[in-house]
mmCIF file of C-alpha atoms and ligand atoms in Angstrom:
data_model
loop_
_atom_site.group_PDB
_atom_site.id
_atom_site.type_symbol
_atom_site.label_atom_id
_atom_site.label_comp_id
_atom_site.label_asym_id
_atom_site.label_seq_id
_atom_site.Cartn_x
_atom_site.Cartn_y
_atom_site.Cartn_z
ATOM 1 C CA MET I 1178 0.276 -0.277 -0.299
ATOM 2 C CA VAL I 1179 1.363 3.659 -0.945
ATOM 3 C CA ASN I 1180 -0.213 5.987 0.657
ATOM 4 C CA TYR I 1181 -0.812 9.845 -0.865
ATOM 5 C CA LEU I 1182 0.980 10.991 1.516
ATOM 6 C CA ASP I 1183 2.613 9.939 5.682
ATOM 7 C CA LEU I 1184 2.870 12.537 7.513
ATOM 8 C CA LYS I 1185 3.563 10.579 10.998
ATOM 9 C CA ARG I 1186 6.149 9.116 8.270
ATOM 10 C CA ILE I 1187 7.423 12.191 7.886
ATOM 11 C CA ASN I 1188 7.088 13.297 11.617
ATOM 12 C CA ASP I 1189 8.783 9.884 12.963
ATOM 13 C CA SER I 1190 12.130 10.878 10.332
ATOM 14 C CA PHE I 1191 12.612 13.947 12.946
ATOM 15 C CA GLU I 1192 12.433 12.216 16.300
ATOM 16 C CA PRO I 1193 14.176 12.380 18.701
ATOM 17 C CA GLU I 1194 14.766 16.200 17.937
ATOM 18 C CA LEU I 1195 10.623 17.142 17.559
ATOM 19 C CA SER I 1196 9.691 15.427 21.233
ATOM 20 C CA GLY I 1197 12.468 17.197 22.366
ATOM 21 C CA VAL I 1198 11.860 20.833 21.118
ATOM 22 C CA VAL I 1199 8.135 19.711 21.893
ATOM 23 C CA ASP I 1200 8.447 18.615 25.369
ATOM 24 C CA GLY I 1201 11.437 21.888 26.012
ATOM 25 C CA VAL I 1202 7.891 24.699 24.844
ATOM 26 C CA VAL I 1203 5.934 22.427 27.245
ATOM 27 C CA ARG I 1204 7.690 23.114 30.108
ATOM 28 C CA SER I 1205 9.399 26.270 29.335
ATOM 29 C CA GLY I 1206 5.309 28.134 30.023
ATOM 30 C CA TRP I 1207 6.254 30.708 27.543
ATOM 31 C CA TYR I 1208 3.827 29.281 24.413
ATOM 32 C CA LEU I 1209 3.281 33.276 22.792
ATOM 33 C CA PHE I 1210 5.014 36.058 21.726
ATOM 34 C CA GLY I 1211 8.893 34.328 23.039
ATOM 35 C CA GLU I 1212 12.165 33.255 21.265
ATOM 36 C CA HIS I 1213 10.737 30.449 19.445
ATOM 37 C CA VAL I 1214 8.733 33.005 17.143
ATOM 38 C CA ARG I 1215 11.044 35.483 16.813
ATOM 39 C CA ARG I 1216 13.667 33.245 15.575
ATOM 40 C CA PHE I 1217 11.529 31.429 13.566
ATOM 41 C CA GLU I 1218 10.628 34.724 11.899
ATOM 42 C CA GLN I 1219 13.942 35.799 11.221
ATOM 43 C CA ARG I 1220 15.526 32.631 10.072
ATOM 44 C CA PHE I 1221 12.295 32.695 7.762
ATOM 45 C CA ALA I 1222 13.101 35.844 6.073
ATOM 46 C CA ARG I 1223 16.103 35.430 5.758
ATOM 47 C CA TYR I 1224 15.621 32.407 3.892
ATOM 48 C CA CYS I 1225 12.888 33.571 1.830
ATOM 49 C CA GLY I 1226 15.218 36.155 1.514
ATOM 50 C CA VAL I 1227 13.318 39.258 2.313
ATOM 51 C CA ARG I 1228 13.358 41.803 5.325
ATOM 52 C CA HIS I 1229 10.673 40.855 7.218
ATOM 53 C CA CYS I 1230 8.597 37.640 8.548
ATOM 54 C CA VAL I 1231 5.861 37.803 10.524
ATOM 55 C CA GLY I 1232 4.286 34.531 12.010
ATOM 56 C CA VAL I 1233 0.244 33.768 12.185
ATOM 57 C CA GLY I 1234 -2.352 30.987 12.813
ATOM 58 C CA ASN I 1235 -2.378 29.715 9.595
ATOM 59 C CA GLY I 1236 -2.488 30.451 6.032
ATOM 60 C CA LEU I 1237 -5.859 31.615 5.116
ATOM 61 C CA ASP I 1238 -5.432 34.526 7.359
ATOM 62 C CA ALA I 1239 -1.415 35.339 6.374
ATOM 63 C CA LEU I 1240 -3.466 36.434 2.444
ATOM 64 C CA THR I 1241 -6.478 38.085 4.351
ATOM 65 C CA LEU I 1242 -4.046 40.493 6.311
ATOM 66 C CA ILE I 1243 -1.779 41.327 3.609
ATOM 67 C CA PHE I 1244 -5.563 42.759 1.950
ATOM 68 C CA MET I 1245 -6.863 43.850 5.283
ATOM 69 C CA SER I 1246 -3.500 45.866 5.614
ATOM 70 C CA TYR I 1247 -3.428 46.853 2.490
ATOM 71 C CA VAL I 1248 -7.195 48.454 2.713
ATOM 72 C CA SER I 1249 -6.255 49.830 6.529
ATOM 73 C CA MET I 1250 -3.855 51.234 5.210
ATOM 74 C CA GLY I 1251 -5.682 53.363 2.941
ATOM 75 C CA ARG I 1252 -4.105 51.834 -0.547
ATOM 76 C CA MET I 1253 -6.787 49.486 -1.423
ATOM 77 C CA ARG I 1254 -10.528 50.624 -0.646
ATOM 78 C CA GLU I 1255 -13.623 48.336 -0.262
ATOM 79 C CA GLY I 1256 -14.804 46.832 -3.258
ATOM 80 C CA ASP I 1257 -11.508 47.373 -5.099
ATOM 81 C CA GLU I 1258 -10.851 44.012 -7.180
ATOM 82 C CA VAL I 1259 -7.666 41.620 -6.924
ATOM 83 C CA ILE I 1260 -7.266 39.260 -10.056
ATOM 84 C CA VAL I 1261 -7.356 35.579 -8.873
ATOM 85 C CA PRO I 1262 -6.417 32.153 -10.520
ATOM 86 C CA ALA I 1263 -9.308 30.340 -11.114
ATOM 87 C CA ASN I 1264 -7.625 26.967 -10.597
ATOM 88 C CA THR I 1265 -6.741 27.939 -7.483
ATOM 89 C CA TYR I 1266 -7.654 26.709 -4.247
ATOM 90 C CA ILE I 1267 -10.532 28.708 -2.113
ATOM 91 C CA ALA I 1268 -8.397 29.954 0.490
ATOM 92 C CA SER I 1269 -7.262 32.017 -1.934
ATOM 93 C CA ILE I 1270 -10.179 33.682 -2.945
ATOM 94 C CA LEU I 1271 -11.791 33.422 0.761
ATOM 95 C CA ALA I 1272 -8.473 35.728 1.993
ATOM 96 C CA ILE I 1273 -10.334 38.597 -0.774
ATOM 97 C CA LEU I 1274 -13.237 38.804 0.432
ATOM 98 C CA ARG I 1275 -12.660 38.574 4.096
ATOM 99 C CA ALA I 1276 -11.092 41.959 3.269
ATOM 100 C CA GLY I 1277 -14.129 43.679 1.521
ATOM 101 C CA LEU I 1278 -12.194 43.267 -2.217
ATOM 102 C CA LYS I 1279 -13.763 42.026 -4.835
ATOM 103 C CA PRO I 1280 -11.659 39.040 -6.250
ATOM 104 C CA VAL I 1281 -11.892 38.889 -10.785
ATOM 105 C CA LEU I 1282 -11.007 35.140 -11.678
ATOM 106 C CA CYS I 1283 -8.198 34.521 -14.137
ATOM 107 C CA GLU I 1284 -7.804 31.368 -16.447
ATOM 108 C CA PRO I 1285 -4.455 29.380 -15.816
ATOM 109 C CA ASP I 1286 -2.228 28.233 -18.932
ATOM 110 C CA TRP I 1287 -3.144 24.270 -19.045
ATOM 111 C CA GLU I 1288 0.716 23.425 -19.488
ATOM 112 C CA THR I 1289 1.740 25.228 -16.089
ATOM 113 C CA CYS I 1290 -2.112 25.551 -14.211
ATOM 114 C CA ASN I 1291 0.065 28.920 -13.244
ATOM 115 C CA ILE I 1292 -1.849 32.006 -14.364
ATOM 116 C CA SER I 1293 -1.698 33.256 -17.357
ATOM 117 C CA PRO I 1294 -0.061 36.699 -17.635
ATOM 118 C CA ARG I 1295 -2.532 37.399 -21.296
ATOM 119 C CA ARG I 1296 -5.551 36.322 -19.718
ATOM 120 C CA LEU I 1297 -4.570 38.981 -16.604
ATOM 121 C CA LYS I 1298 -4.108 41.396 -18.505
ATOM 122 C CA GLU I 1299 -7.374 41.602 -20.383
ATOM 123 C CA LEU I 1300 -8.988 41.822 -17.310
ATOM 124 C CA VAL I 1301 -7.082 44.026 -15.792
ATOM 125 C CA SER I 1302 -9.681 47.444 -15.014
ATOM 126 C CA GLU I 1303 -10.625 51.224 -13.433
ATOM 127 C CA ARG I 1304 -10.826 49.050 -10.471
ATOM 128 C CA THR I 1305 -8.049 47.029 -10.083
ATOM 129 C CA LYS I 1306 -5.619 47.051 -7.200
ATOM 130 C CA ALA I 1307 -3.709 43.443 -6.848
ATOM 131 C CA VAL I 1308 -3.266 40.681 -8.906
ATOM 132 C CA MET I 1309 -2.451 37.077 -6.173
ATOM 133 C CA VAL I 1310 -0.255 34.868 -8.062
ATOM 134 C CA VAL I 1311 -0.131 31.172 -6.475
ATOM 135 C CA HIS I 1312 2.874 29.329 -7.156
ATOM 136 C CA LEU I 1313 0.199 25.600 -8.111
ATOM 137 C CA TYR I 1314 1.214 22.521 -6.560
ATOM 138 C CA GLY I 1315 4.452 23.985 -6.724
ATOM 139 C CA ARG I 1316 5.479 25.423 -9.414
ATOM 140 C CA VAL I 1317 7.059 29.024 -9.383
ATOM 141 C CA CYS I 1318 4.761 30.897 -11.426
ATOM 142 C CA ARG I 1319 6.198 32.982 -14.668
ATOM 143 C CA MET I 1320 6.244 36.258 -13.185
ATOM 144 C CA ASP I 1321 8.319 38.385 -15.576
ATOM 145 C CA GLU I 1322 5.432 38.253 -17.470
ATOM 146 C CA VAL I 1323 3.281 38.864 -14.425
ATOM 147 C CA ASP I 1324 5.426 41.645 -13.333
ATOM 148 C CA ALA I 1325 5.063 43.349 -15.962
ATOM 149 C CA VAL I 1326 0.976 43.659 -16.577
ATOM 150 C CA ALA I 1327 1.731 44.569 -12.716
ATOM 151 C CA ARG I 1328 3.958 47.736 -12.842
ATOM 152 C CA GLN I 1329 1.704 49.253 -16.631
ATOM 153 C CA HIS I 1330 -1.153 49.295 -14.778
ATOM 154 C CA GLY I 1331 0.466 49.451 -11.117
ATOM 155 C CA LEU I 1332 -0.800 46.514 -8.970
ATOM 156 C CA TRP I 1333 0.118 45.109 -6.098
ATOM 157 C CA VAL I 1334 1.658 41.696 -6.174
ATOM 158 C CA VAL I 1335 0.358 38.989 -3.804
ATOM 159 C CA GLU I 1336 2.250 35.395 -3.691
ATOM 160 C CA ASP I 1337 -0.157 32.732 -2.247
ATOM 161 C CA CYS I 1338 2.881 30.432 -1.318
ATOM 162 C CA ALA I 1339 1.216 27.718 0.696
ATOM 163 C CA GLN I 1340 1.869 25.418 -1.921
ATOM 164 C CA ALA I 1341 6.293 26.647 -2.382
ATOM 165 C CA HIS I 1342 8.487 26.695 -0.115
ATOM 166 C CA GLY I 1343 11.550 27.162 -1.384
ATOM 167 C CA VAL I 1344 9.964 27.326 -4.870
ATOM 168 C CA SER I 1345 12.710 29.572 -6.739
ATOM 169 C CA TYR I 1346 12.317 31.516 -9.547
ATOM 170 C CA LYS I 1347 15.795 33.095 -11.900
ATOM 171 C CA GLY I 1348 17.727 32.638 -8.001
ATOM 172 C CA LYS I 1349 15.456 34.475 -5.784
ATOM 173 C CA LYS I 1350 12.677 32.251 -3.597
ATOM 174 C CA ALA I 1351 9.523 32.056 -3.475
ATOM 175 C CA GLY I 1352 7.474 34.904 -0.483
ATOM 176 C CA ALA I 1353 9.826 37.830 -2.209
ATOM 177 C CA LEU I 1354 8.467 37.970 -5.753
ATOM 178 C CA GLY I 1355 6.281 40.170 -5.092
ATOM 179 C CA HIS I 1356 5.412 42.871 -2.702
ATOM 180 C CA ALA I 1357 4.022 40.635 -0.215
ATOM 181 C CA ALA I 1358 3.682 36.899 0.103
ATOM 182 C CA GLY I 1359 1.582 34.732 2.410
ATOM 183 C CA PHE I 1360 2.103 30.952 4.103
ATOM 184 C CA SER I 1361 0.680 27.977 5.141
ATOM 185 C CA PHE I 1362 2.781 24.875 7.854
ATOM 186 C CA TYR I 1363 -0.720 23.487 7.440
ATOM 187 C CA PRO I 1364 0.741 19.640 8.553
ATOM 188 C CA GLY I 1365 1.316 18.232 4.710
ATOM 189 C CA LYS I 1366 2.364 21.099 2.929
ATOM 190 C CA ASN I 1367 6.021 20.776 2.254
ATOM 191 C CA LEU I 1368 7.459 22.758 5.466
ATOM 192 C CA GLY I 1369 4.687 21.786 8.027
ATOM 193 C CA ALA I 1370 3.678 22.898 11.814
ATOM 194 C CA LEU I 1371 1.387 19.834 14.111
ATOM 195 C CA GLY I 1372 -1.800 21.589 13.176
ATOM 196 C CA ASP I 1373 -2.085 25.100 12.279
ATOM 197 C CA ALA I 1374 0.301 28.239 11.867
ATOM 198 C CA GLY I 1375 1.079 31.128 8.603
ATOM 199 C CA ALA I 1376 2.899 33.619 8.155
ATOM 200 C CA VAL I 1377 3.794 37.089 6.405
ATOM 201 C CA THR I 1378 6.651 38.226 4.141
ATOM 202 C CA THR I 1379 7.943 41.331 2.911
ATOM 203 C CA ASP I 1380 10.325 43.836 2.153
ATOM 204 C CA ASP I 1381 7.610 46.672 3.313
ATOM 205 C CA GLU I 1382 8.822 47.224 6.194
ATOM 206 C CA GLU I 1383 5.092 49.527 6.992
ATOM 207 C CA LEU I 1384 3.332 46.145 5.449
ATOM 208 C CA ALA I 1385 4.752 43.679 7.959
ATOM 209 C CA GLY I 1386 3.797 46.299 10.838
ATOM 210 C CA ARG I 1387 0.163 46.545 10.315
ATOM 211 C CA VAL I 1388 -0.163 43.164 9.763
ATOM 212 C CA ARG I 1389 1.150 42.604 12.864
ATOM 213 C CA MET I 1390 -0.540 44.717 14.926
ATOM 214 C CA LEU I 1391 -3.675 43.463 12.826
ATOM 215 C CA ALA I 1392 -2.942 40.274 13.985
ATOM 216 C CA ASN I 1393 -2.761 40.758 17.011
ATOM 217 C CA TYR I 1394 -6.358 42.489 18.584
ATOM 218 C CA GLY I 1395 -5.644 45.465 15.913
ATOM 219 C CA SER I 1396 -2.697 45.813 19.316
ATOM 220 C CA SER I 1397 0.060 48.818 18.497
ATOM 221 C CA ALA I 1398 0.754 48.935 22.822
ATOM 222 C CA LYS I 1399 -0.351 46.552 24.844
ATOM 223 C CA TYR I 1400 -4.962 47.354 25.920
ATOM 224 C CA VAL I 1401 -3.459 49.877 22.882
ATOM 225 C CA HIS I 1402 -6.263 49.421 19.464
ATOM 226 C CA PRO I 1403 -5.860 52.160 16.691
ATOM 227 C CA TYR I 1404 -7.364 49.614 14.509
ATOM 228 C CA VAL I 1405 -9.531 46.785 13.552
ATOM 229 C CA GLY I 1406 -7.671 43.259 13.954
ATOM 230 C CA ILE I 1407 -8.266 40.215 14.443
ATOM 231 C CA ASN I 1408 -6.424 36.764 16.444
ATOM 232 C CA SER I 1409 -4.331 35.106 14.672
ATOM 233 C CA ARG I 1410 -0.650 33.875 15.787
ATOM 234 C CA LEU I 1411 1.824 31.698 15.649
ATOM 235 C CA ASP I 1412 2.902 30.370 18.929
ATOM 236 C CA GLU I 1413 5.911 28.882 19.944
ATOM 237 C CA LEU I 1414 5.533 25.264 19.758
ATOM 238 C CA GLN I 1415 4.311 25.352 16.404
ATOM 239 C CA ALA I 1416 7.372 28.293 15.939
ATOM 240 C CA ALA I 1417 9.874 25.897 17.604
ATOM 241 C CA VAL I 1418 8.734 22.936 15.444
ATOM 242 C CA LEU I 1419 8.953 25.515 11.808
ATOM 243 C CA GLY I 1420 12.072 25.863 13.610
ATOM 244 C CA LEU I 1421 13.050 22.581 13.405
ATOM 245 C CA LYS I 1422 11.948 21.266 10.610
ATOM 246 C CA LEU I 1423 13.538 24.295 7.746
ATOM 247 C CA ASP I 1424 16.473 22.923 8.708
ATOM 248 C CA ARG I 1425 15.801 19.755 6.147
ATOM 249 C CA LEU I 1426 13.647 21.432 3.440
ATOM 250 C CA ASP I 1427 16.275 21.862 1.046
ATOM 251 C CA GLU I 1428 17.149 18.617 0.788
ATOM 252 C CA ASP I 1429 13.248 17.836 2.006
ATOM 253 C CA ASN I 1430 13.098 19.323 -2.109
ATOM 254 C CA ALA I 1431 15.677 18.438 -3.544
ATOM 255 C CA ARG I 1432 14.407 14.256 -2.882
ATOM 256 C CA ARG I 1433 10.610 15.924 -3.933
ATOM 257 C CA ARG I 1434 12.309 16.879 -6.907
ATOM 258 C CA MET I 1435 14.063 13.230 -7.487
ATOM 259 C CA ILE I 1436 10.937 11.609 -6.465
ATOM 260 C CA ALA I 1437 9.129 13.317 -9.414
ATOM 261 C CA ARG I 1438 11.957 13.106 -12.149
ATOM 262 C CA LYS I 1439 11.420 9.134 -11.248
ATOM 263 C CA TYR I 1440 7.970 9.790 -12.038
ATOM 264 C CA THR I 1441 8.339 11.116 -15.057
ATOM 265 C CA GLU I 1442 11.423 9.331 -16.476
ATOM 266 C CA GLY I 1443 9.043 5.912 -15.431
ATOM 267 C CA ILE I 1444 5.404 6.868 -16.296
ATOM 268 C CA LYS I 1445 5.277 5.852 -20.317
ATOM 269 C CA ASN I 1446 1.192 5.482 -20.255
ATOM 270 C CA PRO I 1447 0.024 7.017 -23.714
ATOM 271 C CA ILE I 1448 -4.084 8.525 -21.722
ATOM 272 C CA ILE I 1449 -1.823 10.082 -19.428
ATOM 273 C CA ILE I 1450 -0.119 13.409 -19.137
ATOM 274 C CA LEU I 1451 2.576 14.107 -16.992
ATOM 275 C CA PRO I 1452 3.568 17.450 -16.030
ATOM 276 C CA GLN I 1453 5.990 19.292 -17.979
ATOM 277 C CA MET I 1454 9.403 19.360 -16.452
ATOM 278 C CA GLU I 1455 11.026 22.875 -15.691
ATOM 279 C CA LYS I 1456 14.444 24.133 -17.738
ATOM 280 C CA ASP I 1457 16.331 25.392 -14.211
ATOM 281 C CA GLU I 1458 14.793 22.634 -11.377
ATOM 282 C CA GLU I 1459 14.489 24.666 -8.916
ATOM 283 C CA ALA I 1460 11.623 26.285 -10.369
ATOM 284 C CA HIS I 1461 9.249 23.590 -8.869
ATOM 285 C CA VAL I 1462 9.107 22.103 -5.522
ATOM 286 C CA PHE I 1463 6.406 19.100 -6.089
ATOM 287 C CA HIS I 1464 4.181 19.570 -3.311
ATOM 288 C CA VAL I 1465 1.672 17.971 -5.814
ATOM 289 C CA PHE I 1466 3.406 15.216 -8.033
ATOM 290 C CA THR I 1467 -0.262 15.603 -11.103
ATOM 291 C CA VAL I 1468 -0.745 13.474 -14.080
ATOM 292 C CA PHE I 1469 -3.624 14.623 -16.418
ATOM 293 C CA SER I 1470 -6.148 12.110 -17.894
ATOM 294 C CA PRO I 1471 -9.790 12.274 -19.459
ATOM 295 C CA GLN I 1472 -9.614 8.706 -17.870
ATOM 296 C CA ARG I 1473 -9.045 10.241 -14.282
ATOM 297 C CA ASP I 1474 -11.772 8.564 -12.366
ATOM 298 C CA ALA I 1475 -10.967 5.298 -13.703
ATOM 299 C CA LEU I 1476 -7.043 5.806 -13.233
ATOM 300 C CA ARG I 1477 -7.894 6.623 -9.537
ATOM 301 C CA ARG I 1478 -9.865 3.822 -9.604
ATOM 302 C CA HIS I 1479 -7.424 0.639 -10.887
ATOM 303 C CA LEU I 1480 -4.766 2.932 -8.297
ATOM 304 C CA SER I 1481 -6.936 2.784 -5.876
ATOM 305 C CA GLU I 1482 -6.417 -1.589 -6.653
ATOM 306 C CA ARG I 1483 -3.537 -1.895 -6.557
ATOM 307 C CA GLY I 1484 -2.517 0.269 -3.300
ATOM 308 C CA VAL I 1485 -1.676 2.830 -4.723
ATOM 309 C CA GLN I 1486 -3.855 6.360 -2.775
ATOM 310 C CA ALA I 1487 -3.482 9.181 -5.656
ATOM 311 C CA LEU I 1488 -5.798 12.490 -4.936
ATOM 312 C CA VAL I 1489 -7.312 15.070 -6.355
ATOM 313 C CA HIS I 1490 -6.649 18.873 -6.464
ATOM 314 C CA TYR I 1491 -9.150 19.911 -6.820
ATOM 315 C CA PRO I 1492 -12.513 18.015 -7.897
ATOM 316 C CA ILE I 1493 -14.388 21.449 -7.862
ATOM 317 C CA PRO I 1494 -13.285 24.478 -9.707
ATOM 318 C CA PRO I 1495 -14.228 27.348 -6.651
ATOM 319 C CA HIS I 1496 -16.852 29.115 -9.546
ATOM 320 C CA ARG I 1497 -18.505 26.390 -9.246
ATOM 321 C CA GLN I 1498 -19.065 26.287 -5.384
ATOM 322 C CA GLY I 1499 -22.173 27.331 -3.476
ATOM 323 C CA ALA I 1500 -20.003 29.623 -1.305
ATOM 324 C CA LEU I 1501 -18.470 31.776 -4.923
ATOM 325 C CA ALA I 1502 -22.322 31.500 -6.392
ATOM 326 C CA GLU I 1503 -22.355 34.878 -7.672
ATOM 327 C CA TYR I 1504 -19.532 32.985 -9.847
ATOM 328 C CA ALA I 1505 -21.323 29.828 -11.575
ATOM 329 C CA GLY I 1506 -22.297 31.546 -14.571
ATOM 330 C CA LEU I 1507 -18.681 32.153 -15.654
ATOM 331 C CA SER I 1508 -17.063 29.239 -18.839
ATOM 332 C CA LEU I 1509 -13.882 28.954 -17.726
ATOM 333 C CA PRO I 1510 -12.601 26.142 -19.739
ATOM 334 C CA VAL I 1511 -8.518 25.468 -18.432
ATOM 335 C CA THR I 1512 -9.999 25.501 -15.641
ATOM 336 C CA GLU I 1513 -12.364 23.213 -15.639
ATOM 337 C CA ARG I 1514 -9.908 20.719 -17.358
ATOM 338 C CA ILE I 1515 -7.773 20.811 -14.912
ATOM 339 C CA HIS I 1516 -10.604 20.193 -12.210
ATOM 340 C CA ARG I 1517 -12.079 17.228 -14.512
ATOM 341 C CA GLU I 1518 -8.664 15.285 -15.634
ATOM 342 C CA GLU I 1519 -6.304 16.445 -12.301
ATOM 343 C CA LEU I 1520 -4.069 13.793 -10.526
ATOM 344 C CA SER I 1521 -2.433 13.789 -8.247
ATOM 345 C CA LEU I 1522 0.247 10.428 -7.789
ATOM 346 C CA PRO I 1523 1.432 10.120 -4.439
ATOM 347 C CA MET I 1524 4.811 12.341 -2.961
ATOM 348 C CA SER I 1525 6.682 12.848 0.116
ATOM 349 C CA PRO I 1526 10.369 13.135 0.628
ATOM 350 C CA LEU I 1527 9.804 9.741 2.542
ATOM 351 C CA LEU I 1528 8.408 7.910 0.181
ATOM 352 C CA THR I 1529 10.876 4.841 -0.190
ATOM 353 C CA ASP I 1530 12.559 4.577 -4.389
ATOM 354 C CA GLU I 1531 9.913 0.720 -4.335
ATOM 355 C CA GLU I 1532 7.186 2.613 -3.549
ATOM 356 C CA VAL I 1533 8.437 4.882 -6.282
ATOM 357 C CA LYS I 1534 8.124 1.948 -8.025
ATOM 358 C CA GLU I 1535 5.035 0.561 -7.431
ATOM 359 C CA VAL I 1536 3.636 3.363 -7.891
ATOM 360 C CA VAL I 1537 4.965 3.653 -11.370
ATOM 361 C CA GLU I 1538 4.311 0.409 -12.412
ATOM 362 C CA ALA I 1539 0.377 0.711 -11.404
ATOM 363 C CA VAL I 1540 0.132 3.736 -13.480
ATOM 364 C CA ASN I 1541 2.022 2.194 -16.131
ATOM 365 C CA SER I 1542 -0.867 -1.091 -16.026
ATOM 366 C CA PHE I 1543 -3.972 1.250 -16.830
ATOM 367 C CA ASN I 1544 -4.935 1.022 -20.332
ATOM 368 C CA GLY I 1545 -8.394 2.626 -19.412
HETATM 369 C C1 LIG B 453 -3.372 25.169 2.028
HETATM 370 C C2 LIG B 453 -3.407 25.936 1.270
HETATM 371 C C3 LIG B 453 -3.921 27.797 1.603
HETATM 372 C C4 LIG B 453 -4.867 27.976 3.339
HETATM 373 O O1 LIG B 453 -3.409 27.340 3.848
HETATM 374 P P1 LIG B 453 -4.271 27.059 5.890
HETATM 375 O O2 LIG B 453 -2.895 27.197 6.449
HETATM 376 O O3 LIG B 453 -4.943 26.413 5.481
HETATM 377 O O4 LIG B 453 -5.594 28.475 5.679
HETATM 378 C C5 LIG B 453 -4.250 28.798 0.731
HETATM 379 N N1 LIG B 453 -3.712 28.832 -0.267
HETATM 380 C C6 LIG B 453 -3.311 27.498 -1.208
HETATM 381 C C7 LIG B 453 -2.737 27.513 -2.435
HETATM 382 C C8 LIG B 453 -3.136 26.254 -0.568
HETATM 383 O O5 LIG B 453 -2.809 25.804 -0.780
#
């Protein structure tokens, strides 16, 4: 049996240090606003190549707080438009809505599943204030083309880096590719906590300060509240765990790339489309290894019968969700095709070569 993602195996591989740092925090008597958070923020900022990192409660809050801050700082106004890829996980879109802004859904390019710079350009209106890029599945967006549109129209560029820890574009890491970025450290991400956690990275000092205040009840000093904030903080326990895991992130991403190479070299099946490999191998960290097939559901059943667990990212596109009913009339053929044909093969830095081989053989034995 090959599981899609074996979190227990991943976390066991950090023992005994993992239990050691958890124990240390438990016994310290100090759980919020401490050394572990301060140190993790500094190290993660340096890792991404930015000046500021603010730890928050989860990835959705990280993105929400960026937009809330832009509104709070007067850089955006309620009802302003943010262009976002239509095929993203719904959290990207919810973050825009929660800040009182209007998501405008943009088709991706089929080859990359990332936002199409050409379609982005067509969607810019008088009210467009920002574009959110999502480095979906761990593949970095082609930022030069996005930046050209953003510069021409004076747009803020916000990155959703929830699937993109450690990926880089032309030598620069995700988290440093726009004006601000939101990270998720949900347990299953490439850098995962033991529960919910997230972070905002940016070079914008004013923004970092505002995010920090809004994440802590809009407070500038204890019991002083100039802004309407929320409560969304990274805690000491998660920061200590993330600090330990950050040391191995590059190595884990390299193993993911190695597995992706084994998949692409081993899978030979005319009914299955493999993901396009990037010339620059640093441009993908394979949070998800995607294959595509018009017979996706049959392939998934076939794999399951062979003991291989595959998942779908994602079965229902955002504009077909009840939560976004006002977008239901949109025709987004590329997005809809991705949701119809995508299948995610098992992927984890702890997969063994034997397991990878088992997956390859199971995929190759599918004949529709
Ligand atoms: C996981 C994820 C999020 C949300 O992160 P949470 O920590 O679960 O709130 C946002 N965007 C994308 C693309 C994600 O994959």
